[in-house]
Coordinates of C-alpha atoms and ligand atoms in Angstrom, one line a residue:
X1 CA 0.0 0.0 0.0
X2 CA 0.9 3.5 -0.2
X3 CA 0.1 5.6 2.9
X4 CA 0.6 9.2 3.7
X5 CA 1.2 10.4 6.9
X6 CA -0.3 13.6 7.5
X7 CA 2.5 15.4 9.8
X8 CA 4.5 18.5 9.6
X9 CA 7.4 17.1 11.6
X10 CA 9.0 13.7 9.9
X11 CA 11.5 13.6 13.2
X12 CA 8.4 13.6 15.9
X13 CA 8.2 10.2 17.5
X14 CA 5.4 9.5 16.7
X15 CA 5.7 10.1 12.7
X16 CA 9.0 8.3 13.1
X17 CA 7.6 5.5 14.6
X18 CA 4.6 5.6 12.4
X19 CA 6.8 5.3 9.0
X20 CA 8.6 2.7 10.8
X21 CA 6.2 0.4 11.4
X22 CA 4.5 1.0 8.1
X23 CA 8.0 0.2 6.5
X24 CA 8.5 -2.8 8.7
X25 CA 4.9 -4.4 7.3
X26 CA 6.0 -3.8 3.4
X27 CA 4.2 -0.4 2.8
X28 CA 5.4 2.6 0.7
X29 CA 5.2 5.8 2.9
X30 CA 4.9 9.7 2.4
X31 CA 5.3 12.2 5.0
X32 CA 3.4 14.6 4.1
X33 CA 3.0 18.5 6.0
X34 CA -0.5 19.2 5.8
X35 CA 0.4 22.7 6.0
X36 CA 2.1 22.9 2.4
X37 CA -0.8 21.3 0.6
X38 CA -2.7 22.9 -1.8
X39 CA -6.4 22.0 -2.5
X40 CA -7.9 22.2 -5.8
X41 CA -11.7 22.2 -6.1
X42 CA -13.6 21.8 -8.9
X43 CA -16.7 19.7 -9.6
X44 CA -16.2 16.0 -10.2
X45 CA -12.1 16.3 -9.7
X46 CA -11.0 17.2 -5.8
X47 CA -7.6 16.9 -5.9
X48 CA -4.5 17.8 -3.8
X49 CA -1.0 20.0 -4.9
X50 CA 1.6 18.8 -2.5
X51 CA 4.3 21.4 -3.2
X52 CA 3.5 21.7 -6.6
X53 CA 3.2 18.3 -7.8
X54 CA -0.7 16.5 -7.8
X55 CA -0.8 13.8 -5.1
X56 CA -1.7 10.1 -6.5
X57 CA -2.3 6.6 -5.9
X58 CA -2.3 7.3 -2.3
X59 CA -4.5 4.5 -0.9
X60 CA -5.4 5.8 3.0
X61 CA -3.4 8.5 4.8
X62 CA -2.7 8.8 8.8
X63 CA -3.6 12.0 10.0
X64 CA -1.5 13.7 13.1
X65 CA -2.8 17.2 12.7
X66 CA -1.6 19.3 15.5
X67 CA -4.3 21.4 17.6
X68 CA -3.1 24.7 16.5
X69 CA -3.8 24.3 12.9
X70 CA -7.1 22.2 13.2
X71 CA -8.8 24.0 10.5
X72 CA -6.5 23.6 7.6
X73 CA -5.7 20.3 8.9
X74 CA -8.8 18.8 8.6
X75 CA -9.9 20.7 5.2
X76 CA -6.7 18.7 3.5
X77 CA -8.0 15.0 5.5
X78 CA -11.6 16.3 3.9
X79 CA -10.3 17.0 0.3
X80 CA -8.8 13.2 0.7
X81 CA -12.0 12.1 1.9
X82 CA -13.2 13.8 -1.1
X83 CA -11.0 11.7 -3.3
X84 CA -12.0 8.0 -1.6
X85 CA -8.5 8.0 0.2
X86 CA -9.4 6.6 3.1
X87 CA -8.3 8.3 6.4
X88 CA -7.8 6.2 9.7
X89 CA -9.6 9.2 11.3
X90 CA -12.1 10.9 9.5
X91 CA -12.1 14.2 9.1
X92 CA -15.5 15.4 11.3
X93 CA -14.7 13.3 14.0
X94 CA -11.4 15.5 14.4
X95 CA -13.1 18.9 13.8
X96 CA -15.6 17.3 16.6
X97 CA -13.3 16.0 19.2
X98 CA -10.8 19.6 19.1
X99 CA -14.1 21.4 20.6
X100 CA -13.7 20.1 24.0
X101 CA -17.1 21.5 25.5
X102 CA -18.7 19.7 22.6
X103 CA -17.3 16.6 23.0
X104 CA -17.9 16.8 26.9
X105 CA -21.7 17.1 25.8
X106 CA -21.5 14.7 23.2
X107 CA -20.2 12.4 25.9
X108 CA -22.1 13.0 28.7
X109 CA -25.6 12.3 26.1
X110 CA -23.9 8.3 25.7
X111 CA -24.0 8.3 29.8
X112 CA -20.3 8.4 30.0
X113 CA -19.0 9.3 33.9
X114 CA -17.4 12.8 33.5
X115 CA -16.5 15.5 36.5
X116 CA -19.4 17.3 36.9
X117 CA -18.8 20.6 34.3
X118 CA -20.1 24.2 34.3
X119 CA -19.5 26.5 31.3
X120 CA -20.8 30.3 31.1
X121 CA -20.8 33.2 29.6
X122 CA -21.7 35.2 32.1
X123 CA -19.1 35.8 34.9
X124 CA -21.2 38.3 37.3
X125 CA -22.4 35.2 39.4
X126 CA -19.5 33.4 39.6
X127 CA -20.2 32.0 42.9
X128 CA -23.0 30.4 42.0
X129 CA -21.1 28.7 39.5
X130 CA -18.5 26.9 41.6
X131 CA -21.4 26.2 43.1
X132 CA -22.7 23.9 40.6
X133 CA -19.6 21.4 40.7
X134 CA -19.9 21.1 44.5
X135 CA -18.0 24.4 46.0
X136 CA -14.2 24.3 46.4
X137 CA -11.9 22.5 46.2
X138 CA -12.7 23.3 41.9
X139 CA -11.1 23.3 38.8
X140 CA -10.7 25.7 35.9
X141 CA -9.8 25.3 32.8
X142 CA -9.2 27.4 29.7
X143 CA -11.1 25.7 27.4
X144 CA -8.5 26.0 24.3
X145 CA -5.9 24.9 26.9
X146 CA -3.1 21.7 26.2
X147 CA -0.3 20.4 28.2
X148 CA -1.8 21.1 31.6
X149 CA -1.3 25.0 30.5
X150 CA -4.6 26.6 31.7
X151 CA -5.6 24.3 34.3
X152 CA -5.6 25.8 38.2
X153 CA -6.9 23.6 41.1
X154 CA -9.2 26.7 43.2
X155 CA -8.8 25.8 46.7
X156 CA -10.6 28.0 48.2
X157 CA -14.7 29.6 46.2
X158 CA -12.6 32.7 47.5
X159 CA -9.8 32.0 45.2
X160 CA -12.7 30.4 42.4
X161 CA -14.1 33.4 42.5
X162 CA -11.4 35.6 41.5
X163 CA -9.4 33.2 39.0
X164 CA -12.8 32.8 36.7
X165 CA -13.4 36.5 36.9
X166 CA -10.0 37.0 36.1
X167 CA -10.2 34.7 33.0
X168 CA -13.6 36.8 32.0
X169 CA -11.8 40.2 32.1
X170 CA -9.7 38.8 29.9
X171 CA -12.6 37.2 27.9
X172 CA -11.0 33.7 28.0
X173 CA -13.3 31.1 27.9
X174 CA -13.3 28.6 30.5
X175 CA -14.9 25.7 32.4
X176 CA -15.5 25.3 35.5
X177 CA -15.2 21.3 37.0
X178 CA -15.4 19.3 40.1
X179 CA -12.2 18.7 41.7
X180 CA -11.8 14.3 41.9
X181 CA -9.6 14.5 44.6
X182 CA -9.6 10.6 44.7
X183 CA -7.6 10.4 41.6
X184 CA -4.5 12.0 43.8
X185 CA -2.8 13.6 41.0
X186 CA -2.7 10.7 38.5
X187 CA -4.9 10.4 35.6
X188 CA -5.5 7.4 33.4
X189 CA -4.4 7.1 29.2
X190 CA -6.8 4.3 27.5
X191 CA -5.3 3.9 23.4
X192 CA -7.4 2.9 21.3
X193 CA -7.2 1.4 17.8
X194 CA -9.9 0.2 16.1
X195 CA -12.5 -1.0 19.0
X196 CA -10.2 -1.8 20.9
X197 CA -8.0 -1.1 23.6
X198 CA -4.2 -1.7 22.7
X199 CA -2.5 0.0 25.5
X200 CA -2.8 1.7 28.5
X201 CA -0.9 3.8 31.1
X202 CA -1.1 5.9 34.4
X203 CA 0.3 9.0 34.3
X204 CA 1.1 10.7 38.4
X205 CA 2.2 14.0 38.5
X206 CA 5.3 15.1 39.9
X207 CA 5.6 15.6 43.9
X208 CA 2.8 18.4 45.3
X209 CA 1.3 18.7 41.5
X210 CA -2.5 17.9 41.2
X211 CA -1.6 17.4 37.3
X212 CA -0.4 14.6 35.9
X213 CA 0.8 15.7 32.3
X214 CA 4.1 14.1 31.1
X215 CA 5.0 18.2 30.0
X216 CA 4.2 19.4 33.8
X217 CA 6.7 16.7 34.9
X218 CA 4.6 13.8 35.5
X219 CA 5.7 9.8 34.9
X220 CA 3.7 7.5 32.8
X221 CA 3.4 3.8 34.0
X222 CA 2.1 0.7 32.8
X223 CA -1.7 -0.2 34.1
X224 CA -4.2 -3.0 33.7
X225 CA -7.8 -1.0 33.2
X226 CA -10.4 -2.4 34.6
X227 CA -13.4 -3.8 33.1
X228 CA -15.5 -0.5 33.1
X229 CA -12.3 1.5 32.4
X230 CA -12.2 -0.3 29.4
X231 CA -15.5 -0.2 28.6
X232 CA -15.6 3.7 29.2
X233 CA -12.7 4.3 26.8
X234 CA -14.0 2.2 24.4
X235 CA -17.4 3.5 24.0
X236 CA -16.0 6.8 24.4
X237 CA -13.9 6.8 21.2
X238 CA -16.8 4.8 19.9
X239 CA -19.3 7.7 20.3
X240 CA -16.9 9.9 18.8
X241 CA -16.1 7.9 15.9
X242 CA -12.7 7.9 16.8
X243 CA -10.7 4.4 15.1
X244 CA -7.4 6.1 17.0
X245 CA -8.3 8.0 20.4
X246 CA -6.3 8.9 23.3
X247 CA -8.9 8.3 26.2
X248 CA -7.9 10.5 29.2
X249 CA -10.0 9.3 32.5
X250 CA -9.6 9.7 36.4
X251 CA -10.2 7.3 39.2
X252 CA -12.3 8.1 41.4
X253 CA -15.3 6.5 43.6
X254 CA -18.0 6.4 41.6
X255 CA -16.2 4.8 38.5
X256 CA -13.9 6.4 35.9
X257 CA -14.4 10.1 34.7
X258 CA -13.6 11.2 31.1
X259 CA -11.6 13.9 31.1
X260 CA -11.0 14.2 27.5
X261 CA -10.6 12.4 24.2
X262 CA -7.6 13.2 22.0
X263 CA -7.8 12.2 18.1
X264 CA -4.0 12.3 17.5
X265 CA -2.9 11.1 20.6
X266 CA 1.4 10.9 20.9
X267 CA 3.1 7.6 21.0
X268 CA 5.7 8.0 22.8
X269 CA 4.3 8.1 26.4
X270 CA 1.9 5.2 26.0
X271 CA 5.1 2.7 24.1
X272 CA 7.6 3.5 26.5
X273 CA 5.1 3.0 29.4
X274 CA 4.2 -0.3 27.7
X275 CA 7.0 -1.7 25.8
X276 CA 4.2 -2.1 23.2
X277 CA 4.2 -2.0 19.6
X278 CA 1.2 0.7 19.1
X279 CA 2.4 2.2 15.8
X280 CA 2.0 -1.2 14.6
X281 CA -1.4 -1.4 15.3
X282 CA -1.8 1.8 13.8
X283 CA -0.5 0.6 10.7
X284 CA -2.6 -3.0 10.7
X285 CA -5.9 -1.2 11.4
X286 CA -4.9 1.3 8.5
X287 CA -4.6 -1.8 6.1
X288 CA -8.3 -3.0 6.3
X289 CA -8.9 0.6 5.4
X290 CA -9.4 0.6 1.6
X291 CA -11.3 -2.7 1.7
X292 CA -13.9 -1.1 4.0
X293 CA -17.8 -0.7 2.4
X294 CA -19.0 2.9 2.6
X295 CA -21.1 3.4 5.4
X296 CA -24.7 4.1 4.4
X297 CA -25.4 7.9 5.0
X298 CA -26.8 8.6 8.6
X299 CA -28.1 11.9 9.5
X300 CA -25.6 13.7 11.8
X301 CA -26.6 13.0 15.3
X302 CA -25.2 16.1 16.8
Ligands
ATP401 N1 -11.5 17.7 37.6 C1 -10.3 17.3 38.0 N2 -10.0 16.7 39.1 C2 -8.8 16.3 39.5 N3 -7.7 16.4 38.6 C3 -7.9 17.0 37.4 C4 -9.2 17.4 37.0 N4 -9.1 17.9 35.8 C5 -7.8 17.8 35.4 N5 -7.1 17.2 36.4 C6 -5.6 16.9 36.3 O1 -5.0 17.9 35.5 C7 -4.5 17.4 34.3 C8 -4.6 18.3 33.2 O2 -6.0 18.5 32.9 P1 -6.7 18.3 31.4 O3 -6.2 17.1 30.8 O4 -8.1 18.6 31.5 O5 -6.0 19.6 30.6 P2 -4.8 19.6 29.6 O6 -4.0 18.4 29.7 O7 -4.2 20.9 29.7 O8 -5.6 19.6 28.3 P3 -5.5 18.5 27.1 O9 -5.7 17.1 27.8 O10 -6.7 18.8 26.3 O11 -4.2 18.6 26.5 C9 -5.2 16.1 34.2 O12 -4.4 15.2 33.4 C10 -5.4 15.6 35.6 O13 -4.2 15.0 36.1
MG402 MG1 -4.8 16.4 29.5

Protein backbone atom coordinates (compact mmCIF):
# COMPACT_ATOMS: atom_id res chain seq x y z
CA UNK A 1 0.00 0.00 0.00
CA UNK A 2 0.88 3.50 -0.24
CA UNK A 3 0.12 5.62 2.93
CA UNK A 4 0.65 9.18 3.72
CA UNK A 5 1.16 10.35 6.90
CA UNK A 6 -0.28 13.60 7.53
CA UNK A 7 2.51 15.42 9.80
CA UNK A 8 4.51 18.54 9.64
CA UNK A 9 7.41 17.14 11.61
CA UNK A 10 9.04 13.67 9.92
CA UNK A 11 11.50 13.56 13.17
CA UNK A 12 8.40 13.63 15.90
CA UNK A 13 8.20 10.18 17.48
CA UNK A 14 5.36 9.54 16.74
CA UNK A 15 5.73 10.06 12.72
CA UNK A 16 8.99 8.28 13.10
CA UNK A 17 7.63 5.50 14.56
CA UNK A 18 4.55 5.65 12.37
CA UNK A 19 6.79 5.30 8.97
CA UNK A 20 8.62 2.67 10.78
CA UNK A 21 6.16 0.42 11.39
CA UNK A 22 4.45 1.03 8.06
CA UNK A 23 7.96 0.15 6.49
CA UNK A 24 8.49 -2.84 8.70
CA UNK A 25 4.88 -4.40 7.27
CA UNK A 26 5.97 -3.79 3.38
CA UNK A 27 4.22 -0.39 2.78
CA UNK A 28 5.35 2.65 0.66
CA UNK A 29 5.22 5.76 2.93
CA UNK A 30 4.86 9.68 2.38
CA UNK A 31 5.28 12.21 4.97
CA UNK A 32 3.42 14.62 4.14
CA UNK A 33 3.01 18.51 6.02
CA UNK A 34 -0.53 19.16 5.76
CA UNK A 35 0.39 22.65 5.96
CA UNK A 36 2.11 22.91 2.42
CA UNK A 37 -0.81 21.28 0.65
CA UNK A 38 -2.73 22.90 -1.84
CA UNK A 39 -6.43 22.02 -2.47
CA UNK A 40 -7.87 22.16 -5.82
CA UNK A 41 -11.71 22.21 -6.08
CA UNK A 42 -13.59 21.76 -8.92
CA UNK A 43 -16.73 19.66 -9.64
CA UNK A 44 -16.16 16.00 -10.23
CA UNK A 45 -12.10 16.29 -9.74
CA UNK A 46 -10.96 17.21 -5.83
CA UNK A 47 -7.59 16.90 -5.92
CA UNK A 48 -4.47 17.80 -3.81
CA UNK A 49 -1.02 20.00 -4.85
CA UNK A 50 1.58 18.82 -2.53
CA UNK A 51 4.27 21.43 -3.24
CA UNK A 52 3.50 21.66 -6.62
CA UNK A 53 3.22 18.32 -7.82
CA UNK A 54 -0.69 16.52 -7.78
CA UNK A 55 -0.79 13.81 -5.05
CA UNK A 56 -1.73 10.09 -6.53
CA UNK A 57 -2.33 6.64 -5.94
CA UNK A 58 -2.29 7.26 -2.32
CA UNK A 59 -4.54 4.46 -0.87
CA UNK A 60 -5.42 5.79 3.03
CA UNK A 61 -3.39 8.49 4.79
CA UNK A 62 -2.72 8.80 8.81
CA UNK A 63 -3.63 11.95 10.00
CA UNK A 64 -1.45 13.74 13.10
CA UNK A 65 -2.79 17.24 12.74
CA UNK A 66 -1.58 19.28 15.49
CA UNK A 67 -4.32 21.44 17.60
CA UNK A 68 -3.15 24.72 16.52
CA UNK A 69 -3.80 24.29 12.90
CA UNK A 70 -7.14 22.16 13.17
CA UNK A 71 -8.78 24.01 10.53
CA UNK A 72 -6.48 23.63 7.55
CA UNK A 73 -5.70 20.33 8.91
CA UNK A 74 -8.77 18.83 8.55
CA UNK A 75 -9.86 20.75 5.18
CA UNK A 76 -6.68 18.70 3.54
CA UNK A 77 -7.97 15.04 5.55
CA UNK A 78 -11.60 16.26 3.88
CA UNK A 79 -10.30 16.97 0.28
CA UNK A 80 -8.80 13.20 0.68
CA UNK A 81 -12.04 12.07 1.89
CA UNK A 82 -13.24 13.83 -1.08
CA UNK A 83 -10.99 11.66 -3.33
CA UNK A 84 -12.04 8.05 -1.64
CA UNK A 85 -8.46 8.04 0.16
CA UNK A 86 -9.43 6.62 3.10
CA UNK A 87 -8.32 8.32 6.44
CA UNK A 88 -7.79 6.16 9.70
CA UNK A 89 -9.59 9.18 11.34
CA UNK A 90 -12.06 10.90 9.52
CA UNK A 91 -12.09 14.18 9.10
CA UNK A 92 -15.47 15.40 11.33
CA UNK A 93 -14.69 13.29 14.05
CA UNK A 94 -11.40 15.49 14.37
CA UNK A 95 -13.06 18.91 13.79
CA UNK A 96 -15.61 17.28 16.63
CA UNK A 97 -13.29 15.99 19.20
CA UNK A 98 -10.79 19.58 19.10
CA UNK A 99 -14.15 21.41 20.56
CA UNK A 100 -13.68 20.10 24.04
CA UNK A 101 -17.10 21.51 25.47
CA UNK A 102 -18.73 19.71 22.61
CA UNK A 103 -17.27 16.60 23.00
CA UNK A 104 -17.85 16.81 26.93
CA UNK A 105 -21.73 17.10 25.83
CA UNK A 106 -21.50 14.75 23.24
CA UNK A 107 -20.20 12.37 25.86
CA UNK A 108 -22.14 12.97 28.67
CA UNK A 109 -25.55 12.34 26.11
CA UNK A 110 -23.92 8.25 25.65
CA UNK A 111 -23.97 8.29 29.84
CA UNK A 112 -20.32 8.40 29.96
CA UNK A 113 -19.01 9.34 33.89
CA UNK A 114 -17.35 12.83 33.54
CA UNK A 115 -16.45 15.47 36.53
CA UNK A 116 -19.37 17.32 36.88
CA UNK A 117 -18.81 20.62 34.26
CA UNK A 118 -20.08 24.19 34.27
CA UNK A 119 -19.48 26.52 31.32
CA UNK A 120 -20.84 30.31 31.13
CA UNK A 121 -20.80 33.16 29.56
CA UNK A 122 -21.72 35.23 32.09
CA UNK A 123 -19.06 35.82 34.92
CA UNK A 124 -21.19 38.28 37.32
CA UNK A 125 -22.40 35.21 39.42
CA UNK A 126 -19.45 33.42 39.60
CA UNK A 127 -20.18 32.04 42.89
CA UNK A 128 -22.97 30.37 41.95
CA UNK A 129 -21.07 28.66 39.52
CA UNK A 130 -18.52 26.89 41.58
CA UNK A 131 -21.41 26.24 43.13
CA UNK A 132 -22.69 23.94 40.58
CA UNK A 133 -19.62 21.42 40.73
CA UNK A 134 -19.94 21.09 44.53
CA UNK A 135 -18.00 24.41 46.03
CA UNK A 136 -14.17 24.34 46.43
CA UNK A 137 -11.92 22.50 46.18
CA UNK A 138 -12.67 23.34 41.93
CA UNK A 139 -11.09 23.29 38.77
CA UNK A 140 -10.65 25.75 35.95
CA UNK A 141 -9.78 25.26 32.77
CA UNK A 142 -9.16 27.41 29.70
CA UNK A 143 -11.06 25.66 27.38
CA UNK A 144 -8.51 25.97 24.29
CA UNK A 145 -5.85 24.92 26.89
CA UNK A 146 -3.11 21.66 26.21
CA UNK A 147 -0.29 20.41 28.20
CA UNK A 148 -1.80 21.10 31.60
CA UNK A 149 -1.31 24.99 30.52
CA UNK A 150 -4.63 26.61 31.72
CA UNK A 151 -5.55 24.34 34.29
CA UNK A 152 -5.62 25.82 38.19
CA UNK A 153 -6.93 23.57 41.09
CA UNK A 154 -9.24 26.69 43.19
CA UNK A 155 -8.80 25.84 46.66
CA UNK A 156 -10.61 28.04 48.23
CA UNK A 157 -14.66 29.58 46.20
CA UNK A 158 -12.63 32.74 47.46
CA UNK A 159 -9.84 32.04 45.17
CA UNK A 160 -12.74 30.38 42.44
CA UNK A 161 -14.12 33.40 42.49
CA UNK A 162 -11.39 35.60 41.50
CA UNK A 163 -9.44 33.18 38.99
CA UNK A 164 -12.79 32.80 36.66
CA UNK A 165 -13.41 36.50 36.89
CA UNK A 166 -10.01 37.01 36.05
CA UNK A 167 -10.23 34.68 32.95
CA UNK A 168 -13.56 36.81 32.02
CA UNK A 169 -11.85 40.22 32.13
CA UNK A 170 -9.74 38.80 29.89
CA UNK A 171 -12.64 37.20 27.88
CA UNK A 172 -10.98 33.73 28.00
CA UNK A 173 -13.33 31.10 27.87
CA UNK A 174 -13.33 28.56 30.52
CA UNK A 175 -14.88 25.67 32.44
CA UNK A 176 -15.48 25.25 35.53
CA UNK A 177 -15.21 21.28 36.99
CA UNK A 178 -15.40 19.26 40.07
CA UNK A 179 -12.19 18.67 41.69
CA UNK A 180 -11.80 14.32 41.86
CA UNK A 181 -9.64 14.46 44.64
CA UNK A 182 -9.63 10.61 44.73
CA UNK A 183 -7.62 10.35 41.63
CA UNK A 184 -4.49 12.03 43.81
CA UNK A 185 -2.82 13.62 41.02
CA UNK A 186 -2.67 10.71 38.51
CA UNK A 187 -4.92 10.39 35.56
CA UNK A 188 -5.47 7.36 33.35
CA UNK A 189 -4.39 7.08 29.15
CA UNK A 190 -6.78 4.34 27.53
CA UNK A 191 -5.32 3.88 23.38
CA UNK A 192 -7.36 2.92 21.34
CA UNK A 193 -7.22 1.39 17.82
CA UNK A 194 -9.95 0.25 16.13
CA UNK A 195 -12.54 -0.98 19.01
CA UNK A 196 -10.21 -1.84 20.89
CA UNK A 197 -8.01 -1.11 23.63
CA UNK A 198 -4.17 -1.66 22.69
CA UNK A 199 -2.53 0.04 25.51
CA UNK A 200 -2.81 1.69 28.51
CA UNK A 201 -0.93 3.84 31.13
CA UNK A 202 -1.09 5.89 34.39
CA UNK A 203 0.29 8.98 34.34
CA UNK A 204 1.07 10.70 38.39
CA UNK A 205 2.20 14.05 38.48
CA UNK A 206 5.28 15.06 39.94
CA UNK A 207 5.63 15.58 43.92
CA UNK A 208 2.80 18.41 45.29
CA UNK A 209 1.29 18.67 41.55
CA UNK A 210 -2.54 17.93 41.19
CA UNK A 211 -1.57 17.44 37.30
CA UNK A 212 -0.35 14.57 35.88
CA UNK A 213 0.77 15.73 32.33
CA UNK A 214 4.12 14.10 31.11
CA UNK A 215 5.01 18.21 30.00
CA UNK A 216 4.19 19.36 33.83
CA UNK A 217 6.74 16.71 34.89
CA UNK A 218 4.63 13.81 35.49
CA UNK A 219 5.74 9.83 34.86
CA UNK A 220 3.68 7.54 32.79
CA UNK A 221 3.40 3.83 34.04
CA UNK A 222 2.05 0.75 32.84
CA UNK A 223 -1.71 -0.18 34.09
CA UNK A 224 -4.21 -3.00 33.68
CA UNK A 225 -7.78 -1.00 33.24
CA UNK A 226 -10.39 -2.40 34.64
CA UNK A 227 -13.43 -3.78 33.09
CA UNK A 228 -15.46 -0.50 33.13
CA UNK A 229 -12.28 1.45 32.41
CA UNK A 230 -12.16 -0.27 29.37
CA UNK A 231 -15.54 -0.24 28.60
CA UNK A 232 -15.57 3.70 29.17
CA UNK A 233 -12.71 4.26 26.82
CA UNK A 234 -13.99 2.20 24.41
CA UNK A 235 -17.43 3.46 23.96
CA UNK A 236 -16.03 6.80 24.38
CA UNK A 237 -13.87 6.79 21.22
CA UNK A 238 -16.78 4.77 19.86
CA UNK A 239 -19.30 7.75 20.29
CA UNK A 240 -16.91 9.92 18.79
CA UNK A 241 -16.13 7.90 15.88
CA UNK A 242 -12.75 7.89 16.79
CA UNK A 243 -10.74 4.36 15.08
CA UNK A 244 -7.43 6.13 17.00
CA UNK A 245 -8.29 7.98 20.44
CA UNK A 246 -6.28 8.89 23.25
CA UNK A 247 -8.90 8.31 26.21
CA UNK A 248 -7.88 10.52 29.19
CA UNK A 249 -9.96 9.29 32.47
CA UNK A 250 -9.56 9.71 36.36
CA UNK A 251 -10.23 7.29 39.19
CA UNK A 252 -12.31 8.11 41.37
CA UNK A 253 -15.27 6.50 43.57
CA UNK A 254 -18.04 6.37 41.56
CA UNK A 255 -16.19 4.76 38.51
CA UNK A 256 -13.91 6.43 35.87
CA UNK A 257 -14.43 10.12 34.72
CA UNK A 258 -13.62 11.19 31.08
CA UNK A 259 -11.62 13.89 31.11
CA UNK A 260 -10.98 14.17 27.47
CA UNK A 261 -10.61 12.41 24.19
CA UNK A 262 -7.64 13.18 21.96
CA UNK A 263 -7.85 12.19 18.09
CA UNK A 264 -3.96 12.34 17.45
CA UNK A 265 -2.91 11.15 20.59
CA UNK A 266 1.35 10.88 20.95
CA UNK A 267 3.11 7.60 20.97
CA UNK A 268 5.73 7.97 22.79
CA UNK A 269 4.34 8.09 26.41
CA UNK A 270 1.88 5.23 25.98
CA UNK A 271 5.06 2.69 24.12
CA UNK A 272 7.60 3.47 26.51
CA UNK A 273 5.11 3.00 29.36
CA UNK A 274 4.21 -0.31 27.67
CA UNK A 275 7.00 -1.73 25.75
CA UNK A 276 4.18 -2.06 23.23
CA UNK A 277 4.19 -2.04 19.56
CA UNK A 278 1.19 0.74 19.08
CA UNK A 279 2.40 2.20 15.84
CA UNK A 280 2.00 -1.21 14.61
CA UNK A 281 -1.41 -1.41 15.35
CA UNK A 282 -1.80 1.79 13.77
CA UNK A 283 -0.48 0.62 10.68
CA UNK A 284 -2.60 -3.03 10.74
CA UNK A 285 -5.88 -1.15 11.39
CA UNK A 286 -4.94 1.25 8.50
CA UNK A 287 -4.59 -1.82 6.11
CA UNK A 288 -8.34 -3.03 6.31
CA UNK A 289 -8.87 0.64 5.38
CA UNK A 290 -9.40 0.58 1.62
CA UNK A 291 -11.33 -2.68 1.73
CA UNK A 292 -13.93 -1.08 3.99
CA UNK A 293 -17.77 -0.68 2.45
CA UNK A 294 -18.98 2.92 2.61
CA UNK A 295 -21.09 3.38 5.44
CA UNK A 296 -24.74 4.08 4.43
CA UNK A 297 -25.38 7.87 4.99
CA UNK A 298 -26.85 8.57 8.60
CA UNK A 299 -28.11 11.85 9.53
CA UNK A 300 -25.65 13.73 11.77
CA UNK A 301 -26.64 13.03 15.32
CA UNK A 302 -25.25 16.09 16.85
N1 LIG B 1 -11.50 17.71 37.65
C1 LIG B 1 -10.28 17.29 37.96
N2 LIG B 1 -10.01 16.71 39.15
C2 LIG B 1 -8.77 16.29 39.47
N3 LIG B 1 -7.71 16.40 38.64
C3 LIG B 1 -7.90 16.97 37.44
C4 LIG B 1 -9.19 17.44 37.03
N4 LIG B 1 -9.09 17.93 35.79
C5 LIG B 1 -7.80 17.80 35.42
N5 LIG B 1 -7.08 17.22 36.40
C6 LIG B 1 -5.63 16.92 36.32
O1 LIG B 1 -5.01 17.93 35.54
C7 LIG B 1 -4.46 17.37 34.33
C8 LIG B 1 -4.65 18.34 33.17
O2 LIG B 1 -6.03 18.52 32.89
P1 LIG B 1 -6.65 18.34 31.42
O3 LIG B 1 -6.19 17.07 30.83
O4 LIG B 1 -8.09 18.56 31.54
O5 LIG B 1 -6.02 19.58 30.65
P2 LIG B 1 -4.83 19.61 29.60
O6 LIG B 1 -3.98 18.40 29.75
O7 LIG B 1 -4.20 20.94 29.72
O8 LIG B 1 -5.60 19.57 28.28
P3 LIG B 1 -5.53 18.46 27.15
O9 LIG B 1 -5.65 17.13 27.85
O10 LIG B 1 -6.70 18.82 26.31
O11 LIG B 1 -4.22 18.64 26.47
C9 LIG B 1 -5.15 16.05 34.15
O12 LIG B 1 -4.37 15.15 33.42
C10 LIG B 1 -5.40 15.61 35.58
O13 LIG B 1 -4.25 14.98 36.13
MG1 LIG C 1 -4.79 16.38 29.46
Amino acid sequence: MKIAILSRNPKLYSTKRLVAAAQGRGHEVLVIDHLKCDLIIEAGQPAILYKGAVLKDIDAVIPRIGASVTFYGTAVVRQFEMMKVKSAVGSQAIVRSRDKLRCMQILSRAGLGMPKTAFTNYSKDSKKLVDQVGGSPCVIKLLEGTQGLGVVLAETDKAAESVIEAFHNLKARIIVQEFIAESKGADIRAFVVNGQVVGAMKRQGKEGEFRSNLHRGGSGMLIKLSAAEKAAALLAAKTLDLAVAGVDMLQSKRGPLILEVNSSPGLEGIEKATNLDIAGKIIAYTEKLPLKKKKPKTQASE
